[in-house]
Amino acid sequence: MTIQEYEEKLLQLIDDGIDTATDDELFAGGYLRGHISLAAADCESKNESQLSVMKEKVEQSITDAKSELSPSDECLIQLYWKELQSSVK
């Protein structure tokens, strides 16, 4: 799977859950959309093709933005990120 395909699947999972998502899931999904897209764009600009690198970039981006989040929001976003990754087939 390419990084572009992976990004599309992650974003589609977020979009598919909008109708049934809790407020927390809507928040986490909206927050993660930007981090996912930025990581994918960064990989593309550097001709990076490893999914593991893209995943690391998303995780680093979330960590770098930690000061923007309350501890409970950070935990929620981390959990939702893990859930998204495990749902991509």
mmCIF file of C-alpha atoms in Angstrom:
data_model
loop_
_atom_site.group_PDB
_atom_site.id
_atom_site.type_symbol
_atom_site.label_atom_id
_atom_site.label_comp_id
_atom_site.label_asym_id
_atom_site.label_seq_id
_atom_site.Cartn_x
_atom_site.Cartn_y
_atom_site.Cartn_z
ATOM 1 C CA MET A 1 0.000 0.000 0.000
ATOM 2 C CA THR A 2 1.299 3.448 -0.884
ATOM 3 C CA ILE A 3 1.335 6.385 1.492
ATOM 4 C CA GLN A 4 -1.341 8.080 -0.612
ATOM 5 C CA GLU A 5 -3.578 4.997 -0.392
ATOM 6 C CA TYR A 6 -2.982 4.770 3.341
ATOM 7 C CA GLU A 7 -3.831 8.442 3.821
ATOM 8 C CA GLU A 8 -7.017 8.032 1.763
ATOM 9 C CA LYS A 9 -8.092 5.001 3.800
ATOM 10 C CA LEU A 10 -7.468 6.764 7.111
ATOM 11 C CA LEU A 11 -9.399 9.847 6.024
ATOM 12 C CA GLN A 12 -12.206 7.689 4.637
ATOM 13 C CA LEU A 13 -12.503 5.893 7.971
ATOM 14 C CA ILE A 14 -12.832 9.238 9.714
ATOM 15 C CA ASP A 15 -15.448 10.389 7.185
ATOM 16 C CA ASP A 16 -17.379 7.120 7.344
ATOM 17 C CA GLY A 17 -17.739 7.446 11.096
ATOM 18 C CA ILE A 18 -19.135 10.977 11.133
ATOM 19 C CA ASP A 19 -22.796 9.940 11.345
ATOM 20 C CA THR A 20 -22.272 7.667 14.329
ATOM 21 C CA ALA A 21 -19.253 9.264 16.009
ATOM 22 C CA THR A 22 -19.337 10.596 19.531
ATOM 23 C CA ASP A 23 -18.334 14.210 20.153
ATOM 24 C CA ASP A 24 -14.920 12.948 21.283
ATOM 25 C CA GLU A 25 -14.466 10.917 18.097
ATOM 26 C CA LEU A 26 -15.489 13.888 15.948
ATOM 27 C CA PHE A 27 -12.943 16.056 17.754
ATOM 28 C CA ALA A 28 -10.165 13.458 17.469
ATOM 29 C CA GLY A 29 -10.956 12.735 13.814
ATOM 30 C CA GLY A 30 -10.957 16.399 12.884
ATOM 31 C CA TYR A 31 -7.733 16.963 14.762
ATOM 32 C CA LEU A 32 -6.016 13.974 13.183
ATOM 33 C CA ARG A 33 -7.065 14.823 9.607
ATOM 34 C CA GLY A 34 -4.590 17.686 9.494
ATOM 35 C CA HIS A 35 -1.753 15.702 11.033
ATOM 36 C CA ILE A 36 -2.334 12.775 8.663
ATOM 37 C CA SER A 37 -2.461 14.978 5.566
ATOM 38 C CA LEU A 38 0.629 16.958 6.579
ATOM 39 C CA ALA A 39 2.607 13.788 7.240
ATOM 40 C CA ALA A 40 1.577 12.314 3.894
ATOM 41 C CA ALA A 41 2.470 15.542 2.059
ATOM 42 C CA ASP A 42 5.839 15.694 3.812
ATOM 43 C CA CYS A 43 6.595 12.112 2.800
ATOM 44 C CA GLU A 44 5.581 12.837 -0.783
ATOM 45 C CA SER A 45 7.776 15.951 -0.964
ATOM 46 C CA LYS A 46 10.739 13.890 0.241
ATOM 47 C CA ASN A 47 9.983 10.905 -2.016
ATOM 48 C CA GLU A 48 9.492 8.765 1.084
ATOM 49 C CA SER A 49 7.493 5.600 0.447
ATOM 50 C CA GLN A 50 7.665 3.747 3.763
ATOM 51 C CA LEU A 51 4.381 3.649 5.679
ATOM 52 C CA SER A 52 6.313 3.350 8.919
ATOM 53 C CA VAL A 53 7.908 6.741 8.253
ATOM 54 C CA MET A 54 4.525 8.340 7.642
ATOM 55 C CA LYS A 55 3.133 6.827 10.843
ATOM 56 C CA GLU A 56 6.146 8.129 12.778
ATOM 57 C CA LYS A 57 5.597 11.596 11.303
ATOM 58 C CA VAL A 58 1.963 11.612 12.455
ATOM 59 C CA GLU A 59 2.965 10.460 15.927
ATOM 60 C CA GLN A 60 5.738 13.054 16.125
ATOM 61 C CA SER A 61 3.367 15.764 14.940
ATOM 62 C CA ILE A 62 0.879 14.838 17.672
ATOM 63 C CA THR A 63 3.677 14.836 20.250
ATOM 64 C CA ASP A 64 4.942 18.206 19.035
ATOM 65 C CA ALA A 65 1.449 19.688 19.408
ATOM 66 C CA LYS A 66 1.048 18.285 22.909
ATOM 67 C CA SER A 67 1.055 21.743 24.479
ATOM 68 C CA GLU A 68 -2.123 22.597 22.515
ATOM 69 C CA LEU A 69 -4.046 19.765 24.151
ATOM 70 C CA SER A 70 -5.305 18.905 27.577
ATOM 71 C CA PRO A 71 -3.980 15.571 28.878
ATOM 72 C CA SER A 72 -7.390 13.955 28.351
ATOM 73 C CA ASP A 73 -7.617 15.268 24.764
ATOM 74 C CA GLU A 74 -4.110 14.028 24.017
ATOM 75 C CA CYS A 75 -5.029 10.592 25.329
ATOM 76 C CA LEU A 76 -8.228 10.588 23.268
ATOM 77 C CA ILE A 77 -6.334 11.513 20.097
ATOM 78 C CA GLN A 78 -3.637 8.892 20.702
ATOM 79 C CA LEU A 79 -6.278 6.208 21.230
ATOM 80 C CA TYR A 80 -8.222 7.248 18.129
ATOM 81 C CA TRP A 81 -5.004 7.253 16.076
ATOM 82 C CA LYS A 82 -4.266 3.677 17.201
ATOM 83 C CA GLU A 83 -7.850 2.647 16.415
ATOM 84 C CA LEU A 84 -7.626 4.138 12.915
ATOM 85 C CA GLN A 85 -4.349 2.366 12.206
ATOM 86 C CA SER A 86 -5.727 -0.975 13.304
ATOM 87 C CA SER A 87 -8.830 -0.492 11.134
ATOM 88 C CA VAL A 88 -6.953 0.068 7.871
ATOM 89 C CA LYS A 89 -6.842 -3.099 5.820
#
